[in-house]
XYZ file of N, CA and C in Angstrom:
465
model
N 95.027 74.032 7.327
C 94.353 72.967 8.067
C 95.376 71.937 8.537
N 95.115 71.407 9.697
C 96.006 70.418 10.276
C 95.472 69.015 9.984
N 96.379 68.123 9.634
C 95.999 66.724 9.395
C 95.801 66.050 10.746
N 94.552 65.748 11.070
C 94.234 65.228 12.403
C 94.104 63.704 12.439
N 93.779 63.100 11.321
C 93.598 61.645 11.261
C 94.368 61.104 10.060
N 95.653 60.772 10.221
C 96.455 60.343 9.072
C 95.948 59.061 8.412
N 95.394 58.132 9.174
C 94.883 56.892 8.573
C 93.679 57.172 7.687
N 92.771 58.012 8.156
C 91.608 58.362 7.349
C 92.032 59.127 6.104
N 92.999 60.021 6.254
C 93.491 60.785 5.112
C 94.071 59.853 4.047
N 94.892 58.881 4.477
C 95.486 57.925 3.533
C 94.406 57.067 2.876
N 93.408 56.648 3.647
C 92.306 55.854 3.076
C 91.529 56.680 2.056
N 91.291 57.939 2.345
C 90.601 58.808 1.406
C 91.384 58.991 0.116
N 92.700 59.158 0.238
C 93.536 59.266 -0.954
C 93.477 57.991 -1.786
N 93.459 56.841 -1.109
C 93.362 55.564 -1.816
C 92.038 55.470 -2.576
N 90.942 55.860 -1.937
C 89.638 55.846 -2.599
C 89.631 56.765 -3.811
N 90.175 57.973 -3.658
C 90.201 58.916 -4.768
C 91.058 58.365 -5.906
N 92.204 57.766 -5.577
C 93.083 57.211 -6.609
C 92.462 56.047 -7.348
N 91.886 55.106 -6.621
C 91.259 53.938 -7.251
C 90.026 54.373 -8.041
N 89.222 55.255 -7.466
C 88.045 55.742 -8.172
C 88.409 56.495 -9.440
N 89.455 57.309 -9.367
C 89.914 58.026 -10.554
C 90.403 57.077 -11.631
N 91.118 56.038 -11.231
C 91.600 55.050 -12.201
C 90.428 54.336 -12.871
N 89.422 53.946 -12.079
C 88.232 53.300 -12.639
C 87.565 54.216 -13.652
N 87.371 55.479 -13.281
C 86.660 56.413 -14.155
C 87.434 56.664 -15.445
N 88.752 56.819 -15.331
C 89.557 57.085 -16.527
C 89.570 55.877 -17.456
N 89.776 54.696 -16.911
C 89.808 53.487 -17.745
C 88.434 53.226 -18.361
N 87.374 53.392 -17.565
C 86.020 53.126 -18.065
C 85.604 54.130 -19.134
N 86.171 55.324 -19.111
C 85.780 56.321 -20.111
C 86.244 55.919 -21.514
N 87.130 54.938 -21.605
C 87.556 54.426 -22.902
C 86.584 53.429 -23.508
N 85.591 53.003 -22.736
C 84.579 52.073 -23.224
C 83.311 52.834 -23.605
N 82.438 52.153 -24.346
C 81.155 52.739 -24.720
C 80.308 52.896 -23.456
N 79.755 54.108 -23.247
C 78.999 54.397 -22.034
C 77.549 53.943 -22.108
N 76.874 54.286 -23.168
C 75.448 53.984 -23.247
C 74.658 54.970 -22.408
N 73.455 54.573 -22.032
C 72.577 55.414 -21.207
C 72.184 54.637 -19.964
N 71.464 55.296 -19.078
C 71.012 54.605 -17.871
C 70.050 53.465 -18.211
N 69.284 53.630 -19.283
C 68.338 52.586 -19.697
C 69.039 51.443 -20.427
N 70.069 51.755 -21.214
C 70.841 50.747 -21.962
C 72.314 50.974 -21.690
N 72.753 50.417 -20.586
C 74.120 50.645 -20.136
C 75.129 49.947 -21.034
N 76.169 50.670 -21.371
C 77.284 50.084 -22.099
C 78.294 49.519 -21.114
N 79.375 48.921 -21.604
C 80.351 48.305 -20.715
C 81.112 49.303 -19.835
N 81.107 50.580 -20.180
C 81.824 51.558 -19.382
C 80.959 52.294 -18.378
N 79.645 52.130 -18.453
C 78.724 52.908 -17.624
C 78.910 52.626 -16.124
N 78.782 51.382 -15.729
C 78.854 51.040 -14.305
C 80.234 51.330 -13.713
N 81.340 50.895 -14.346
C 82.643 51.203 -13.740
C 82.932 52.704 -13.666
N 82.456 53.472 -14.652
C 82.682 54.915 -14.610
C 81.994 55.531 -13.404
N 80.710 55.229 -13.234
C 79.982 55.828 -12.115
C 80.413 55.267 -10.774
N 80.859 54.028 -10.751
C 81.437 53.483 -9.521
C 82.707 54.245 -9.161
N 83.535 54.548 -10.154
C 84.743 55.329 -9.923
C 84.428 56.724 -9.408
N 83.420 57.356 -9.981
C 83.019 58.687 -9.515
C 82.534 58.620 -8.069
N 81.739 57.604 -7.763
C 81.242 57.429 -6.394
C 82.402 57.201 -5.422
N 83.374 56.377 -5.794
C 84.535 56.150 -4.932
C 85.315 57.444 -4.705
N 85.451 58.259 -5.745
C 86.156 59.531 -5.584
C 85.396 60.458 -4.625
N 84.073 60.490 -4.705
C 83.285 61.321 -3.800
C 83.399 60.843 -2.355
N 83.353 59.529 -2.168
C 83.515 58.981 -0.816
C 84.907 59.316 -0.284
N 85.924 59.167 -1.132
C 87.284 59.496 -0.731
C 87.434 60.956 -0.355
N 86.810 61.841 -1.124
C 86.879 63.271 -0.804
C 86.215 63.558 0.540
N 85.101 62.889 0.811
C 84.428 63.072 2.103
C 85.301 62.576 3.253
N 85.972 61.448 3.056
C 86.851 60.903 4.098
C 88.043 61.845 4.331
N 88.617 62.364 3.250
C 89.740 63.311 3.374
C 89.293 64.557 4.124
N 88.125 65.081 3.767
C 87.593 66.263 4.443
C 87.407 65.993 5.933
N 86.868 64.819 6.266
C 86.695 64.460 7.674
C 88.008 64.305 8.408
N 89.035 63.820 7.730
C 90.353 63.661 8.358
C 90.982 65.006 8.674
N 90.636 66.011 7.914
C 91.188 67.343 8.146
C 90.395 68.133 9.175
N 89.142 67.763 9.408
C 88.268 68.555 10.267
C 87.977 67.903 11.607
N 88.485 66.710 11.887
C 88.161 66.027 13.132
C 88.792 66.686 14.345
N 88.439 66.200 15.525
C 88.983 66.729 16.770
C 90.298 66.047 17.085
N 91.200 66.774 17.739
C 92.504 66.218 18.103
C 92.388 65.072 19.098
N 91.394 65.105 19.963
C 91.252 64.063 20.985
C 90.978 62.697 20.367
N 90.428 62.674 19.164
C 90.104 61.409 18.501
C 91.137 61.016 17.457
N 92.253 61.703 17.446
C 93.244 61.473 16.396
C 93.772 60.040 16.432
N 93.940 59.465 15.248
C 94.467 58.108 15.128
C 95.962 58.095 15.405
N 96.468 56.913 15.609
C 97.908 56.747 15.765
C 98.591 57.010 14.432
N 99.887 57.101 14.456
C 100.656 57.314 13.227
C 100.438 56.146 12.281
N 100.638 56.417 10.997
C 100.520 55.354 9.994
C 101.624 54.337 10.199
N 101.255 53.094 10.164
C 102.256 52.026 10.253
C 102.520 51.493 8.851
N 103.423 50.543 8.737
C 103.758 49.976 7.430
C 102.638 49.111 6.889
N 102.795 48.737 5.625
C 101.818 47.876 4.956
C 101.937 46.457 5.499
N 100.813 45.792 5.647
C 100.798 44.382 6.010
C 100.785 43.583 4.702
N 101.966 43.353 4.164
C 102.083 42.739 2.844
C 101.579 41.306 2.811
N 101.723 40.593 3.913
C 101.236 39.204 3.954
C 99.713 39.168 3.791
N 99.012 40.008 4.523
C 97.553 40.044 4.421
C 97.117 40.514 3.043
N 97.814 41.489 2.501
C 97.507 41.974 1.158
C 97.672 40.863 0.124
N 98.748 40.096 0.244
C 98.986 38.989 -0.693
C 97.913 37.912 -0.563
N 97.462 37.643 0.649
C 96.425 36.629 0.871
C 95.109 37.065 0.224
N 94.739 38.321 0.401
C 93.489 38.816 -0.185
C 93.574 38.799 -1.712
N 94.698 39.225 -2.259
C 94.859 39.183 -3.714
C 94.822 37.751 -4.239
N 95.434 36.825 -3.505
C 95.390 35.420 -3.902
C 93.952 34.894 -3.878
N 93.153 35.329 -2.904
C 91.757 34.902 -2.825
C 90.972 35.378 -4.046
N 91.215 36.619 -4.474
C 90.514 37.153 -5.645
C 90.929 36.401 -6.908
N 92.230 36.108 -7.039
C 92.712 35.349 -8.200
C 92.107 33.945 -8.197
N 92.067 33.306 -7.033
C 91.450 31.981 -6.937
C 89.979 32.014 -7.351
N 89.274 33.057 -6.951
C 87.873 33.196 -7.349
C 87.760 33.222 -8.870
N 88.588 34.024 -9.509
C 88.554 34.114 -10.961
C 88.892 32.811 -11.646
N 89.842 32.085 -11.079
C 90.260 30.809 -11.672
C 89.199 29.735 -11.458
N 88.553 29.740 -10.298
C 87.613 28.667 -9.945
C 86.184 28.890 -10.429
N 85.825 30.111 -10.786
C 84.423 30.401 -11.106
C 83.886 29.522 -12.237
N 84.593 29.426 -13.326
C 84.101 28.647 -14.470
C 84.083 27.138 -14.196
N 85.191 26.538 -13.743
C 85.150 25.077 -13.594
C 84.402 24.584 -12.351
N 84.383 25.382 -11.274
C 83.795 24.898 -10.019
C 82.422 25.480 -9.711
N 82.033 26.554 -10.379
C 80.732 27.160 -10.145
C 80.788 28.257 -9.102
N 79.718 29.025 -9.052
C 79.642 30.195 -8.185
C 79.714 29.842 -6.706
N 79.041 28.796 -6.295
C 78.993 28.433 -4.874
C 80.393 28.136 -4.346
N 81.131 27.282 -5.016
C 82.474 26.930 -4.562
C 83.436 28.110 -4.669
N 83.332 28.893 -5.745
C 84.249 30.016 -5.942
C 84.063 31.081 -4.866
N 82.820 31.406 -4.536
C 82.577 32.401 -3.482
C 83.012 31.855 -2.128
N 82.738 30.589 -1.862
C 83.155 29.996 -0.590
C 84.677 30.035 -0.441
N 85.406 29.681 -1.484
C 86.870 29.716 -1.434
C 87.352 31.155 -1.259
N 86.752 32.080 -1.975
C 87.119 33.488 -1.855
C 87.008 33.961 -0.413
N 85.880 33.702 0.208
C 85.645 34.171 1.574
C 86.573 33.468 2.568
N 86.720 32.156 2.443
C 87.547 31.419 3.400
C 89.023 31.810 3.290
N 89.540 31.940 2.075
C 90.948 32.309 1.913
C 91.172 33.753 2.356
N 90.294 34.665 1.970
C 90.457 36.066 2.370
C 90.336 36.233 3.884
N 89.542 35.404 4.529
C 89.384 35.486 5.982
C 90.682 35.191 6.726
N 91.536 34.372 6.137
C 92.815 34.039 6.771
C 93.679 35.299 6.925
N 93.466 36.313 6.107
C 94.249 37.545 6.172
C 93.925 38.374 7.408
N 92.778 38.131 8.029
C 92.374 38.910 9.187
C 93.190 38.522 10.422
N 93.479 39.536 11.235
C 94.192 39.270 12.486
C 93.256 38.700 13.544
N 91.958 38.730 13.284
C 90.953 38.197 14.204
C 90.289 36.957 13.611
N 91.044 36.155 12.873
C 90.520 35.018 12.123
C 90.030 33.909 13.031
N 88.874 33.349 12.679
C 88.393 32.107 13.291
C 87.651 31.335 12.206
N 87.834 30.017 12.191
C 87.208 29.187 11.161
C 85.693 29.240 11.248
N 85.181 29.299 12.446
C 83.728 29.303 12.632
C 83.104 30.560 12.004
N 83.674 31.718 12.300
C 83.160 32.970 11.737
C 83.346 32.997 10.224
N 84.466 32.485 9.739
C 84.726 32.468 8.298
C 83.722 31.560 7.586
N 83.424 30.416 8.158
C 82.470 29.490 7.544
C 81.068 30.085 7.528
N 80.673 30.712 8.619
C 79.357 31.355 8.672
C 79.283 32.492 7.650
N 80.334 33.286 7.558
C 80.401 34.363 6.579
C 80.304 33.808 5.157
N 80.993 32.709 4.893
C 80.958 32.084 3.563
C 79.548 31.629 3.213
N 78.863 31.006 4.146
C 77.501 30.524 3.892
C 76.571 31.694 3.568
N 76.664 32.760 4.357
C 75.812 33.928 4.137
C 76.118 34.573 2.788
N 77.404 34.755 2.464
C 77.762 35.422 1.210
C 77.476 34.563 -0.018
N 77.610 33.260 0.108
C 77.221 32.379 -1.001
C 75.723 32.519 -1.260
N 74.939 32.489 -0.209
C 73.493 32.648 -0.352
C 73.128 33.983 -0.983
N 73.748 35.066 -0.520
C 73.476 36.385 -1.093
C 73.893 36.459 -2.557
N 75.057 35.901 -2.891
C 75.534 35.935 -4.275
C 74.576 35.190 -5.193
N 74.110 34.043 -4.762
C 73.182 33.254 -5.586
C 71.863 34.002 -5.754
N 71.311 34.500 -4.664
C 70.021 35.195 -4.737
C 70.129 36.464 -5.582
N 71.166 37.266 -5.344
C 71.273 38.551 -6.049
C 71.648 38.365 -7.511
N 72.717 37.619 -7.766
C 73.251 37.576 -9.125
C 72.537 36.571 -10.033
N 72.189 35.413 -9.510
C 71.571 34.392 -10.358
C 70.065 34.610 -10.466
N 69.396 34.726 -9.335
C 67.943 34.844 -9.372
C 67.477 36.286 -9.537
N 68.107 37.225 -8.845
C 67.693 38.626 -8.927
C 68.043 39.279 -10.252
N 69.307 39.174 -10.660
C 69.756 39.821 -11.896
C 69.713 38.901 -13.106
N 69.516 37.615 -12.882
C 69.416 36.663 -13.986
C 70.730 36.406 -14.709
N 71.858 36.590 -14.027
C 73.150 36.335 -14.658
C 73.362 34.832 -14.833
N 74.020 34.482 -15.908
C 74.191 33.071 -16.260
C 75.477 32.505 -15.657
N 75.467 32.190 -14.378
C 76.586 31.543 -13.700
C 76.233 30.081 -13.462
N 77.212 29.214 -13.603
C 77.040 27.840 -13.144
C 77.097 27.878 -11.626
N 76.130 27.243 -10.990
C 76.148 27.225 -9.524
C 77.076 26.155 -8.980
N 77.162 25.041 -9.669
C 77.916 23.887 -9.185
C 78.924 23.463 -10.247
N 79.904 22.643 -9.845
C 80.844 22.107 -10.846
C 80.098 21.298 -11.904
N 80.669 21.223 -13.076
C 80.025 20.523 -14.190
C 79.711 19.076 -13.848
N 80.574 18.427 -13.069
C 80.337 17.022 -12.701
C 79.091 16.859 -11.839
N 78.817 17.818 -10.961
C 77.664 17.734 -10.084
C 76.376 18.227 -10.749
N 76.530 19.140 -11.701
C 75.359 19.731 -12.350
C 74.689 18.799 -13.341
N 75.418 17.777 -13.747
C 74.812 16.810 -14.660
C 75.226 17.147 -16.027
């Protein structure tokens, strides 16, 4: 088989690698059952799902048409990668003292700077939508115990 889409092939390999790492690491934790999930249950099955998606992407990269072939792989955009990683670290650092609303907003705004199509207006709108979804899904839907606001504002 001929490699027709090198970018898709590389993305599929990344999915398989990350998914495999999740599954292997999670298998060291207690699994539990679907009714009473242990700490390893969700990451294990997420890893398996990522590996399946990666395999599908790899298969598609090998079977696509030549007319739709992607350009050659270019180098890594290390600046954008560092910005996204910094956003995730900031989220982890800010979640406890600043609350979920501020941490998600900072995460989205900082990660948005990594995009080559960045605009403050789109980033702010994205932050508002994702903050709302995070609050509705995680706090009200799943009942997770997150502080929504900084301790000073919460009383």
